[in-house]
Coordinates of N, CA and C (backbone and C1' of nucleotides) in Angstrom, one line a residue:
Chain A
X327 N 7.5 0.2 -16.1 CA 7.6 0.8 -14.7 C 7.9 2.3 -14.8
X328 N 7.1 3.1 -14.2 CA 7.4 4.5 -14.1 C 8.5 4.7 -13.0
X329 N 9.3 5.7 -13.2 CA 10.3 6.0 -12.2 C 9.6 6.6 -10.9
X330 N 10.0 6.0 -9.8 CA 9.4 6.4 -8.6 C 10.4 7.2 -7.7
X331 N 10.0 8.4 -7.4 CA 10.8 9.2 -6.5 C 10.2 9.3 -5.1
X332 N 11.0 9.4 -4.1 CA 10.4 9.6 -2.7 C 9.5 10.8 -2.7
X333 N 8.5 10.7 -1.9 CA 7.7 11.9 -1.6 C 8.5 12.9 -0.9
X334 N 8.3 14.2 -1.2 CA 9.0 15.2 -0.6 C 8.5 15.5 0.8
X335 N 9.3 16.2 1.6 CA 9.0 16.4 3.0 C 7.6 17.2 3.2
X336 N 7.3 18.0 2.2 CA 6.0 18.8 2.5 C 4.8 17.9 2.3
X337 N 4.9 16.7 1.7 CA 3.7 15.9 1.7 C 3.3 15.5 3.1
X338 N 4.3 15.4 3.9 CA 4.0 14.9 5.3 C 3.6 16.0 6.2
X339 N 3.5 17.2 5.7 CA 3.1 18.3 6.5 C 1.6 18.6 6.5
X340 N 0.8 17.7 6.0 CA -0.6 17.9 6.0 C -1.1 17.3 7.4
X341 N -2.4 17.7 7.7 CA -2.9 17.2 9.0 C -2.9 15.7 9.1
X342 N -2.6 15.2 10.3 CA -2.4 13.8 10.5 C -3.5 12.9 10.0
X343 N -4.7 13.3 10.3 CA -5.8 12.4 9.9 C -6.0 12.4 8.4
X344 N -5.6 13.5 7.7 CA -5.6 13.5 6.3 C -4.5 12.7 5.7
X345 N -3.3 12.9 6.3 CA -2.1 12.2 5.9 C -2.3 10.7 6.0
X346 N -2.9 10.3 7.1 CA -3.1 8.8 7.3 C -3.9 8.2 6.2
X347 N -4.9 9.0 5.6 CA -5.6 8.4 4.5 C -4.9 8.6 3.2
X348 N -4.2 9.7 3.1 CA -3.5 9.9 1.8 C -2.2 9.0 1.6
X349 N -1.8 8.4 2.7 CA -0.7 7.4 2.6 C -1.2 6.1 2.1
X350 N -2.5 5.8 2.1 CA -3.0 4.6 1.6 C -2.7 4.5 0.1
X351 N -2.2 3.4 -0.3 CA -1.8 3.3 -1.8 C -0.4 3.7 -2.1
X352 N 0.2 4.5 -1.2 CA 1.6 4.8 -1.5 C 2.5 3.6 -1.3
X353 N 3.7 3.7 -1.8 CA 4.6 2.6 -1.8 C 5.7 2.8 -0.7
X354 N 5.8 1.9 0.2 CA 6.8 1.9 1.2 C 8.0 1.1 0.8
X355 N 9.2 1.7 0.8 CA 10.3 1.0 0.2 C 11.4 0.9 1.2
X356 N 12.1 -0.3 1.4 CA 13.2 -0.4 2.2 C 14.4 -1.0 1.4
X357 N 15.5 -0.4 1.3 CA 16.6 -0.9 0.6 C 17.7 -1.4 1.6
X358 N 18.1 -2.6 1.3 CA 19.2 -3.2 2.1 C 20.2 -3.8 1.2
X359 N 21.3 -4.4 1.8 CA 22.3 -5.0 1.0 C 21.8 -6.2 0.2
X360 N 20.7 -6.8 0.8 CA 20.1 -8.0 0.2 C 19.2 -7.7 -1.0
X361 N 18.8 -6.4 -1.0 CA 18.0 -6.1 -2.1 C 16.9 -5.1 -1.6
X362 N 16.0 -4.8 -2.6 CA 14.9 -3.9 -2.3 C 13.6 -4.6 -2.0
X363 N 12.9 -4.2 -1.0 CA 11.6 -4.8 -0.7 C 10.6 -3.6 -0.5
X364 N 9.5 -3.8 -1.1 CA 8.5 -2.7 -1.0 C 7.1 -3.2 -1.1
X365 N 6.2 -2.3 -0.7 CA 4.7 -2.7 -0.8 C 3.9 -1.5 -0.7
X366 N 2.7 -1.6 -1.2 CA 1.7 -0.5 -1.1 C 1.1 -0.5 0.3
X367 N 1.1 0.7 0.9 CA 0.4 0.8 2.2 C -1.1 0.7 2.1
X368 N -1.6 -0.3 2.8 CA -3.0 -0.6 2.7 C -3.8 -0.3 4.0
X369 N -3.1 0.0 5.1 CA -3.7 0.2 6.4 C -2.9 1.1 7.2
X370 N -3.5 2.1 7.9 CA -2.8 3.0 8.7 C -3.6 3.3 10.0
X371 N -2.9 3.8 11.0 CA -3.6 4.4 12.1 C -3.0 5.7 12.6
X372 N -3.8 6.6 13.0 CA -3.3 7.9 13.4 C -3.2 7.9 15.0
X373 N -2.1 8.5 15.5 CA -2.0 8.7 16.9 C -1.6 10.2 17.2
X374 N -2.5 10.8 17.9 CA -2.4 12.3 18.0 C -2.3 12.6 19.5
X375 N -1.0 12.8 19.9 CA -0.5 12.8 21.2 C -1.3 13.4 22.4
X376 N -1.5 14.7 22.5 CA -2.0 15.3 23.7 C -3.2 14.6 24.3
X377 N -4.2 14.4 23.5 CA -5.5 13.9 24.0 C -5.8 12.5 23.7
X378 N -4.8 11.7 23.3 CA -5.0 10.3 22.8 C -4.2 9.4 23.7
X379 N -5.0 8.7 24.6 CA -4.3 7.9 25.6 C -3.6 6.7 25.0
X380 N -3.9 6.4 23.7 CA -3.3 5.3 23.1 C -1.9 5.7 22.5
X381 N -1.7 7.0 22.5 CA -0.4 7.5 21.9 C 0.7 7.5 22.9
X382 N 1.9 7.2 22.5 CA 3.0 7.2 23.4 C 3.3 8.7 23.8
X383 N 2.8 9.6 23.1 CA 3.0 11.0 23.4 C 1.8 11.6 24.2
X384 N 1.0 10.8 24.7 CA -0.2 11.3 25.5 C 0.2 12.3 26.5
X385 N -0.6 13.3 26.6 CA -0.3 14.4 27.6 C 1.0 15.1 27.4
X386 N 1.5 15.0 26.2 CA 2.8 15.6 25.9 C 3.9 15.1 26.7
X387 N 3.8 13.8 27.0 CA 4.9 13.1 27.7 C 6.0 12.9 26.8
X388 N 7.1 13.6 27.1 CA 8.2 13.6 26.2 C 9.4 12.9 26.8
X389 N 9.8 11.8 26.2 CA 10.9 11.0 26.8 C 11.9 10.7 25.7
X390 N 12.9 10.1 26.0 CA 13.9 9.7 25.0 C 13.3 8.9 23.9
X391 N 12.4 8.0 24.3 CA 11.7 7.1 23.3 C 10.9 7.9 22.4
X392 N 10.1 8.8 22.9 CA 9.1 9.5 22.1 C 9.6 10.8 21.5
X393 N 10.8 11.1 21.8 CA 11.4 12.4 21.3 C 11.1 12.7 19.8
X394 N 11.3 11.7 19.0 CA 11.2 11.9 17.6 C 9.8 12.3 17.2
X395 N 8.8 11.8 18.0 CA 7.4 12.2 17.7 C 7.2 13.7 17.8
X396 N 8.0 14.3 18.7 CA 7.8 15.8 18.9 C 8.6 16.6 17.8
X397 N 9.3 15.9 17.0 CA 10.1 16.6 15.9 C 9.2 16.9 14.7
X398 N 9.9 17.2 13.6 CA 9.1 17.6 12.4 C 8.6 16.3 11.7
X399 N 7.6 16.6 10.9 CA 6.9 15.5 10.1 C 7.9 14.9 9.2
X400 N 7.7 13.6 8.8 CA 8.5 13.0 7.8 C 9.7 12.2 8.3
X401 N 9.7 11.9 9.6 CA 10.7 11.0 10.1 C 10.1 9.7 10.6
X402 N 11.0 8.7 10.9 CA 10.6 7.4 11.2 C 10.6 7.2 12.7
X403 N 9.5 6.7 13.3 CA 9.5 6.3 14.7 C 9.3 4.8 14.8
X404 N 10.3 4.1 15.2 CA 10.2 2.7 15.4 C 10.2 2.4 16.9
X405 N 9.5 1.4 17.3 CA 9.6 0.9 18.7 C 9.3 -0.6 18.7
X406 N 9.6 -1.2 19.8 CA 9.5 -2.6 19.9 C 8.5 -3.0 21.0
X407 N 7.6 -3.8 20.6 CA 6.6 -4.3 21.6 C 6.7 -5.9 21.6
X408 N 6.9 -6.4 22.7 CA 7.1 -7.9 22.8 C 8.2 -8.3 21.9
X409 N 7.9 -9.1 20.9 CA 8.9 -9.6 20.0 C 8.9 -8.9 18.7
X410 N 8.2 -7.8 18.5 CA 8.0 -7.2 17.2 C 8.4 -5.7 17.1
X411 N 8.9 -5.3 16.0 CA 9.2 -3.9 15.8 C 8.0 -3.3 15.0
X412 N 7.6 -2.1 15.4 CA 6.5 -1.5 14.7 C 7.0 -0.1 14.1
X413 N 6.5 0.3 13.0 CA 7.0 1.5 12.4 C 5.9 2.5 12.2
X414 N 6.2 3.8 12.6 CA 5.3 4.9 12.4 C 6.0 6.0 11.6
X415 N 5.2 6.8 11.0 CA 5.8 8.0 10.3 C 5.3 9.2 11.2
X416 N 6.3 10.0 11.6 CA 6.0 11.2 12.3 C 5.2 12.2 11.5
X417 N 4.2 12.8 12.0 CA 3.4 13.8 11.3 C 3.2 15.0 12.2
X418 N 2.4 16.0 11.7 CA 2.2 17.2 12.5 C 3.4 18.1 12.7
X419 N 3.1 19.3 13.2 CA 4.2 20.2 13.3 C 5.2 19.9 14.4
X420 N 6.4 20.4 14.4 CA 7.3 20.2 15.5 C 6.7 20.6 16.8
X421 N 7.2 20.0 17.8 CA 6.7 20.2 19.2 C 5.3 19.6 19.5
X422 N 4.8 18.9 18.5 CA 3.5 18.2 18.7 C 3.7 16.7 18.4
X423 N 3.2 15.8 19.3 CA 3.5 14.4 19.1 C 2.3 13.8 18.3
X424 N 2.5 13.7 17.0 CA 1.6 13.1 16.1 C 2.3 12.1 15.2
X425 N 1.6 11.0 14.9 CA 2.3 10.0 14.1 C 1.3 9.1 13.5
X426 N 1.7 8.3 12.5 CA 0.9 7.4 11.8 C 1.5 6.0 11.8
X427 N 0.8 5.1 12.3 CA 1.3 3.7 12.3 C 1.0 3.0 11.0
X428 N 2.0 2.4 10.4 CA 1.8 1.6 9.2 C 1.4 0.2 9.6
X429 N 0.2 -0.2 9.4 CA -0.3 -1.5 9.9 C -0.2 -2.6 8.9
X430 N -0.2 -2.3 7.6 CA -0.2 -3.4 6.7 C 0.2 -2.9 5.3
X431 N 0.9 -3.7 4.5 CA 1.2 -3.3 3.1 C 0.9 -4.5 2.2
X432 N 0.8 -4.2 0.9 CA 0.6 -5.2 -0.1 C 1.9 -5.4 -0.8
X433 N 2.5 -6.6 -0.7 CA 3.9 -6.7 -1.3 C 4.0 -6.4 -2.8
X434 N 5.0 -5.7 -3.2 CA 5.2 -5.3 -4.6 C 6.6 -5.9 -5.1
X435 N 7.6 -5.4 -4.4 CA 9.0 -5.8 -4.9 C 9.7 -6.6 -3.8
X436 N 10.5 -7.5 -4.2 CA 11.3 -8.3 -3.3 C 10.5 -9.3 -2.5
X437 N 9.5 -9.9 -3.2 CA 8.6 -10.8 -2.5 C 9.4 -12.1 -2.0
X438 N 10.3 -12.5 -2.8 CA 11.0 -13.7 -2.4 C 11.9 -13.4 -1.1
X439 N 12.4 -12.2 -1.1 CA 13.2 -11.7 0.1 C 12.3 -11.7 1.3
X440 N 11.1 -11.2 1.1 CA 10.2 -11.2 2.2 C 9.8 -12.6 2.7
X441 N 9.6 -13.5 1.8 CA 9.3 -14.9 2.2 C 10.5 -15.5 3.0
X442 N 11.7 -15.2 2.6 CA 12.8 -15.7 3.3 C 12.9 -15.1 4.7
X443 N 12.7 -13.8 4.8 CA 12.8 -13.1 6.1 C 11.7 -13.6 7.0
X444 N 10.5 -13.8 6.5 CA 9.4 -14.2 7.3 C 9.4 -15.7 7.6
X445 N 10.1 -16.5 6.7 CA 10.1 -17.9 6.9 C 8.8 -18.6 6.5
X446 N 8.0 -18.0 5.7 CA 6.8 -18.6 5.2 C 6.6 -18.3 3.7
X447 N 5.7 -19.1 3.1 CA 5.4 -18.9 1.7 C 4.2 -18.1 1.4
X448 N 3.2 -18.3 2.2 CA 1.8 -17.7 2.0 C 1.9 -16.1 1.8
X449 N 1.7 -15.7 0.5 CA 1.8 -14.3 0.2 C 0.9 -13.4 1.1
X450 N -0.3 -13.9 1.4 CA -1.2 -13.1 2.2 C -0.7 -12.8 3.6
X451 N 0.1 -13.7 4.1 CA 0.5 -13.5 5.5 C 1.9 -12.8 5.6
X452 N 2.4 -12.4 4.5 CA 3.8 -11.8 4.6 C 3.8 -10.5 5.3
X453 N 2.8 -9.6 5.0 CA 2.9 -8.2 5.5 C 1.6 -7.7 6.0
X454 N 0.6 -8.6 6.3 CA -0.7 -8.2 6.7 C -0.8 -7.9 8.2
X455 N 0.2 -7.2 8.8 CA 0.2 -6.8 10.2 C 1.4 -6.0 10.5
X456 N 1.3 -5.1 11.5 CA 2.4 -4.2 11.7 C 3.7 -4.8 12.1
X457 N 3.7 -5.9 12.8 CA 4.9 -6.6 13.2 C 5.4 -7.4 12.0
X458 N 4.5 -7.9 11.2 CA 4.9 -8.7 10.0 C 5.6 -7.9 9.0
X459 N 5.1 -6.8 8.7 CA 5.7 -6.0 7.6 C 7.1 -5.5 7.9
X460 N 7.3 -5.2 9.2 CA 8.6 -4.7 9.6 C 9.6 -5.8 9.4
X461 N 9.2 -7.0 9.7 CA 10.1 -8.1 9.5 C 10.4 -8.4 8.1
X462 N 9.3 -8.3 7.3 CA 9.5 -8.6 5.8 C 10.4 -7.5 5.2
X463 N 10.3 -6.3 5.6 CA 11.1 -5.2 5.0 C 12.4 -5.0 5.8
X464 N 12.6 -5.7 6.9 CA 13.8 -5.5 7.7 C 13.8 -4.1 8.3
X465 N 12.8 -3.7 8.8 CA 12.7 -2.4 9.5 C 13.0 -2.7 11.0
X466 N 13.9 -2.0 11.6 CA 14.3 -2.3 13.0 C 14.6 -1.0 13.7
X467 N 15.0 -1.1 15.0 CA 15.3 0.1 15.7 C 16.4 0.9 15.1
X468 N 17.2 0.3 14.2 CA 18.2 1.0 13.5 C 17.6 2.1 12.6
X469 N 16.4 2.0 12.3 CA 15.8 3.0 11.4 C 15.1 4.1 12.2
X470 N 15.1 4.0 13.5 CA 14.6 5.1 14.3 C 15.2 6.4 14.0
X471 N 14.3 7.4 13.7 CA 14.8 8.8 13.5 C 15.3 9.1 12.1
X472 N 15.3 8.1 11.2 CA 15.7 8.3 9.8 C 14.6 9.2 9.1
X473 N 15.0 10.0 8.1 CA 14.0 10.6 7.3 C 13.3 9.6 6.4
X474 N 12.0 9.8 6.2 CA 11.2 8.8 5.4 C 11.2 9.3 4.0
X475 N 12.1 10.2 3.6 CA 12.1 10.8 2.3 C 13.3 10.4 1.4
X476 N 14.1 9.5 1.9 CA 15.3 9.1 1.1 C 15.7 7.7 1.5
X477 N 16.5 7.0 0.7 CA 17.0 5.7 1.0 C 17.8 5.7 2.4
X478 N 17.8 4.6 3.1 CA 17.3 3.3 2.7 C 15.8 3.1 3.0
X479 N 15.1 4.1 3.6 CA 13.7 3.9 3.9 C 12.9 5.1 3.4
X480 N 12.0 4.9 2.5 CA 11.2 6.0 2.0 C 9.9 5.6 1.4
X481 N 9.1 6.6 1.1 CA 7.7 6.3 0.6 C 7.6 7.1 -0.7
X482 N 7.0 6.4 -1.7 CA 6.8 7.0 -3.0 C 5.3 7.0 -3.4
X483 N 4.9 7.7 -4.4 CA 3.5 7.5 -4.8 C 3.3 6.1 -5.4
X484 N 2.1 5.6 -5.3 CA 1.8 4.3 -5.7 C 0.5 4.3 -6.6
X485 N -0.5 3.7 -6.0 CA -1.8 3.7 -6.7 C -2.8 4.4 -5.9
X486 N -3.9 4.8 -6.6 CA -4.9 5.5 -5.9 C -6.0 4.5 -5.4
X487 N -6.2 4.5 -4.1 CA -7.2 3.6 -3.6 C -8.6 3.9 -4.2
X488 N -9.4 2.8 -4.5 CA -10.7 3.0 -5.0 C -11.7 3.5 -3.9
X489 N -11.5 3.0 -2.7 CA -12.3 3.4 -1.6 C -11.6 3.2 -0.3
X490 N -11.9 4.0 0.7 CA -11.2 3.9 2.0 C -12.2 3.7 3.1
X491 N -11.9 2.7 3.9 CA -12.8 2.5 5.1 C -12.1 3.0 6.3
X492 N -12.9 3.2 7.4 CA -12.3 3.6 8.7 C -13.0 3.0 9.8
X493 N -12.3 2.9 11.0 CA -12.9 2.3 12.1 C -12.0 2.5 13.3
X494 N -12.4 1.9 14.5 CA -11.5 2.0 15.6 C -10.2 1.3 15.5
X495 N -9.2 1.8 16.2 CA -7.9 1.2 16.1 C -7.8 -0.1 16.8
X496 N -6.7 -0.8 16.6 CA -6.5 -2.2 17.1 C -5.5 -2.2 18.2
X497 N -5.7 -3.0 19.2 CA -4.7 -3.3 20.2 C -4.5 -2.2 21.2
X498 N -5.5 -1.4 21.5 CA -5.4 -0.3 22.5 C -6.5 -0.4 23.5
X499 N -6.8 -1.6 24.0 CA -7.9 -1.8 24.9 C -7.8 -0.9 26.1
X500 N -6.7 -0.7 26.6 CA -6.5 0.0 27.9 C -6.3 1.5 27.7
X501 N -7.1 2.1 26.8 CA -6.8 3.5 26.5 C -8.1 4.3 26.7
X502 N -9.0 3.9 27.5 CA -10.1 4.8 27.8 C -10.9 5.1 26.6
X503 N -11.4 6.4 26.6 CA -12.2 6.8 25.4 C -11.5 6.7 24.1
X504 N -10.2 6.8 24.1 CA -9.4 6.9 22.9 C -9.6 5.6 22.0
X505 N -10.0 4.5 22.7 CA -10.1 3.3 21.9 C -11.2 3.3 20.9
X506 N -12.1 4.3 21.1 CA -13.3 4.4 20.2 C -13.0 5.3 19.0
X507 N -12.0 6.1 19.1 CA -11.7 7.0 18.0 C -11.6 6.3 16.6
X508 N -12.3 6.7 15.6 CA -12.2 6.0 14.3 C -10.9 6.5 13.5
X509 N -9.8 6.2 14.1 CA -8.5 6.7 13.5 C -7.7 5.6 12.8
X510 N -8.4 4.5 12.4 CA -7.8 3.4 11.6 C -8.4 3.5 10.2
X511 N -7.5 3.5 9.2 CA -7.9 3.6 7.9 C -7.4 2.5 7.0
X512 N -8.2 2.0 6.1 CA -7.6 0.9 5.3 C -8.3 1.0 3.9
X513 N -7.7 0.4 2.9 CA -8.2 0.3 1.6 C -9.3 -0.7 1.6
X514 N -10.5 -0.3 1.2 CA -11.7 -1.2 1.3 C -11.5 -2.4 0.5
X515 N -11.7 -3.6 1.1 CA -11.6 -4.8 0.4 C -10.3 -5.4 0.1
X516 N -9.2 -4.6 0.5 CA -7.9 -5.1 0.2 C -7.5 -6.3 1.0
X517 N -7.1 -7.4 0.4 CA -6.8 -8.7 1.2 C -5.7 -8.6 2.1
X518 N -4.9 -7.5 2.1 CA -3.7 -7.5 3.0 C -3.9 -6.7 4.3
X519 N -5.1 -6.2 4.5 CA -5.3 -5.5 5.7 C -5.2 -6.5 6.9
X520 N -4.8 -6.0 8.1 CA -4.5 -6.9 9.2 C -5.8 -7.6 9.7
X521 N -6.9 -7.0 9.6 CA -8.1 -7.6 10.0 C -9.2 -7.2 9.0
X522 N -10.2 -8.0 8.9 CA -11.3 -7.7 7.9 C -12.0 -6.5 8.3
X523 N -12.4 -5.7 7.3 CA -13.1 -4.5 7.5 C -14.3 -4.3 6.6
Chain B
dA706 P -14.0 -16.0 21.4 O5' -12.9 -16.8 22.2 C5' -13.3 -17.8 23.1 C4' -12.2 -18.1 24.0 C3' -11.5 -16.9 24.7 O3' -11.1 -17.3 26.0 C1' -9.9 -18.1 23.4
dA707 P -10.5 -16.3 27.0 O5' -9.2 -16.9 27.5 C5' -9.1 -18.3 27.8 C4' -7.7 -18.8 27.6 C3' -6.6 -18.0 28.3 O3' -5.9 -18.9 29.1 C1' -6.0 -18.4 26.1
dC708 P -5.0 -18.4 30.3 O5' -3.5 -18.4 29.8 C5' -3.1 -19.6 29.0 C4' -1.8 -19.2 28.3 C3' -1.0 -18.1 29.0 O3' 0.3 -18.3 28.9 C1' -1.3 -17.6 26.8
dC709 P 1.1 -19.2 30.0 O5' 2.6 -19.1 29.5 C5' 3.0 -19.7 28.3 C4' 3.6 -18.7 27.3 C3' 4.6 -17.8 28.1 O3' 5.8 -17.9 27.4 C1' 3.3 -16.7 26.4
dG710 P 7.2 -17.6 28.2 O5' 8.2 -17.5 27.0 C5' 7.9 -18.1 25.8 C4' 8.3 -17.1 24.6 C3' 9.5 -16.2 24.9 O3' 10.3 -16.1 23.8 C1' 7.6 -14.9 24.4
dG711 P 11.9 -16.1 24.0 O5' 12.1 -14.5 24.1 C5' 11.8 -13.7 22.9 C4' 11.8 -12.2 23.4 C3' 13.1 -11.9 24.2 O3' 13.5 -10.5 23.9 C1' 11.3 -11.5 25.5
dA712 P 15.0 -10.1 24.2 O5' 15.0 -8.6 23.5 C5' 14.4 -8.5 22.2 C4' 14.0 -7.1 22.0 C3' 14.9 -6.0 22.7 O3' 14.9 -4.9 21.8 C1' 12.7 -5.9 23.7
dT713 P 15.9 -3.7 22.1 O5' 15.1 -2.7 23.0 C5' 14.2 -1.9 22.4 C4' 13.3 -1.3 23.5 C3' 14.1 -0.4 24.4 O3' 14.0 0.9 24.0 C1' 12.2 -1.6 25.4
dA714 P 14.6 2.1 24.9 O5' 13.4 2.5 25.8 C5' 12.1 2.7 25.2 C4' 11.1 2.9 26.3 C3' 11.5 3.9 27.4 O3' 10.5 4.8 27.5 C1' 10.7 1.9 28.4
dT715 P 10.8 6.2 28.2 O5' 9.9 6.1 29.5 C5' 8.6 5.7 29.3 C4' 8.0 5.1 30.6 C3' 8.2 6.1 31.9 O3' 7.0 6.2 32.5 C1' 8.9 3.8 32.3
dA716 P 6.7 7.2 33.7 O5' 6.4 6.1 34.8 C5' 5.4 5.2 34.7 C4' 5.2 4.4 35.9 C3' 5.3 5.2 37.2 O3' 4.3 4.7 38.1 C1' 7.0 3.6 37.2
dC717 P 4.1 5.4 39.5 O5' 4.8 4.4 40.5 C5' 4.4 3.0 40.5 C4' 5.4 2.2 41.4 C3' 5.6 2.9 42.7 O3' 5.3 1.9 43.7 C1' 7.7 2.3 41.7
dT718 P 5.3 2.4 45.3 O5' 6.7 1.9 45.8 C5' 7.1 0.6 45.9 C4' 8.4 0.4 46.5 C3' 8.6 1.4 47.7 O3' 9.1 0.7 48.8 C1' 10.5 1.5 46.2
Chain C
dG675 P 21.6 -2.4 39.3 O5' 20.3 -2.7 40.1 C5' 20.5 -3.2 41.5 C4' 19.1 -3.5 42.0 C3' 18.3 -4.5 41.2 O3' 17.7 -5.4 42.1 C1' 17.1 -2.5 41.3
dT676 P 17.1 -6.8 41.6 O5' 15.5 -6.4 41.6 C5' 14.8 -6.0 42.8 C4' 13.4 -5.6 42.5 C3' 12.6 -6.7 41.6 O3' 11.4 -6.9 42.2 C1' 12.5 -4.5 40.7
dA677 P 10.3 -7.9 41.6 O5' 9.3 -6.8 40.9 C5' 8.7 -5.9 41.8 C4' 7.7 -5.0 40.9 C3' 6.8 -5.9 40.1 O3' 5.5 -5.3 40.2 C1' 8.0 -4.4 38.7
dT678 P 4.2 -6.1 39.8 O5' 3.8 -5.2 38.5 C5' 3.7 -3.8 38.6 C4' 3.7 -3.2 37.2 C3' 2.7 -3.9 36.2 O3' 1.9 -3.0 35.6 C1' 4.8 -3.5 35.2
dA679 P 0.5 -3.4 34.9 O5' 0.8 -2.8 33.5 C5' 1.0 -1.4 33.4 C4' 1.5 -1.1 31.9 C3' 0.7 -1.8 30.9 O3' 0.3 -0.8 29.9 C1' 3.0 -2.2 30.5
dT680 P -1.0 -1.1 28.9 O5' -0.1 -1.3 27.6 C5' 0.8 -0.2 27.3 C4' 1.7 -0.7 26.1 C3' 0.9 -1.5 25.0 O3' 1.1 -0.9 23.8 C1' 2.9 -2.5 25.6
dC681 P 0.6 0.5 23.2 O5' 0.3 0.0 21.8 C5' -0.9 -0.7 21.5 C4' -1.0 -0.8 20.0 C3' 0.2 -1.6 19.4 O3' -0.3 -2.3 18.2 C1' 0.2 0.6 18.5
dC682 P -0.8 -3.9 18.5 O5' 0.6 -4.7 18.6 C5' 1.6 -4.6 17.5 C4' 2.1 -6.0 17.2 C3' 1.1 -6.9 16.4 O3' 1.8 -7.4 15.3 C1' 1.9 -8.0 18.3
dG683 P 1.1 -8.3 14.2 O5' 1.6 -9.7 14.6 C5' 3.0 -9.9 14.6 C4' 3.3 -11.4 15.0 C3' 2.5 -12.4 14.2 O3' 3.4 -13.4 13.8 C1' 2.1 -12.7 16.5
dG684 P 3.0 -14.5 12.7 O5' 3.2 -15.8 13.6 C5' 4.5 -16.0 14.3 C4' 4.3 -17.0 15.3 C3' 3.7 -18.3 14.7 O3' 4.5 -19.4 15.0 C1' 2.5 -17.6 16.7
dT685 P 4.0 -20.8 14.6 O5' 3.5 -21.4 16.0 C5' 4.2 -21.1 17.1 C4' 3.5 -21.7 18.3 C3' 2.9 -23.1 18.0 O3' 3.2 -24.0 19.0 C1' 1.3 -21.6 19.0
dT686 P 2.7 -25.5 19.0 O5' 1.6 -25.4 20.2 C5' 1.9 -24.9 21.4 C4' 0.7 -24.7 22.3 C3' -0.2 -26.0 22.3 O3' -0.5 -26.2 23.7 C1' -1.5 -24.2 21.7
dT687 P -1.4 -27.4 24.2 O5' -2.8 -26.7 24.3 C5' -3.7 -27.0 25.4 C4' -4.9 -26.2 25.3 C3' -6.2 -27.0 25.3 O3' -7.0 -26.7 26.4 C1' -6.3 -25.3 23.7

DNA sequence: AACCGGATATACT
DNA sequence: GTATATCCGGTTT
């Protein structure tokens, strides 16, 4: 095993659409008292505030909830929808609401812990969706606003994807034109993406 | 394919 | 205060 260090803050300062693709293959790590759980990021989506009706920061709407999106790149934006927590990485410069949703990971470390947290055995179903991976890694609203560059929640280099696919984002039916933007990226053929691509 | 759960935030009155 | 919407997932038809 090579020693893995968190990516530094400047990695997150590249343009959002590039960062969304460059995060594919990186390792997302969550440390807890129960142990470490991690996985390669295999699917992401970009949300670019001002002109993106699917983004919580659409039209530069700045609220308590979205405040972190307007901050500097490299911080964690968590929110809850229905019964699930979703995790984003803030990107773009300060004062601009841009972020990247982590939609799926490929389990690497702490797989038994993930199985326990998810209450299932099937490896393929542990982390192949944005609400699933947060439960497997125990990412919650507690993590809102943390830097993504140091424990307990951070991203390291991982493997280099062989090929990247892209397409429209998922679950944003009510977002006008924005629903067609090809801002979802995934590692081609990876079995842990949330939907086949 | 439908539907419903149940956290959080924001919009409406 | 009440109503409505949501970057979802599991269960039921």
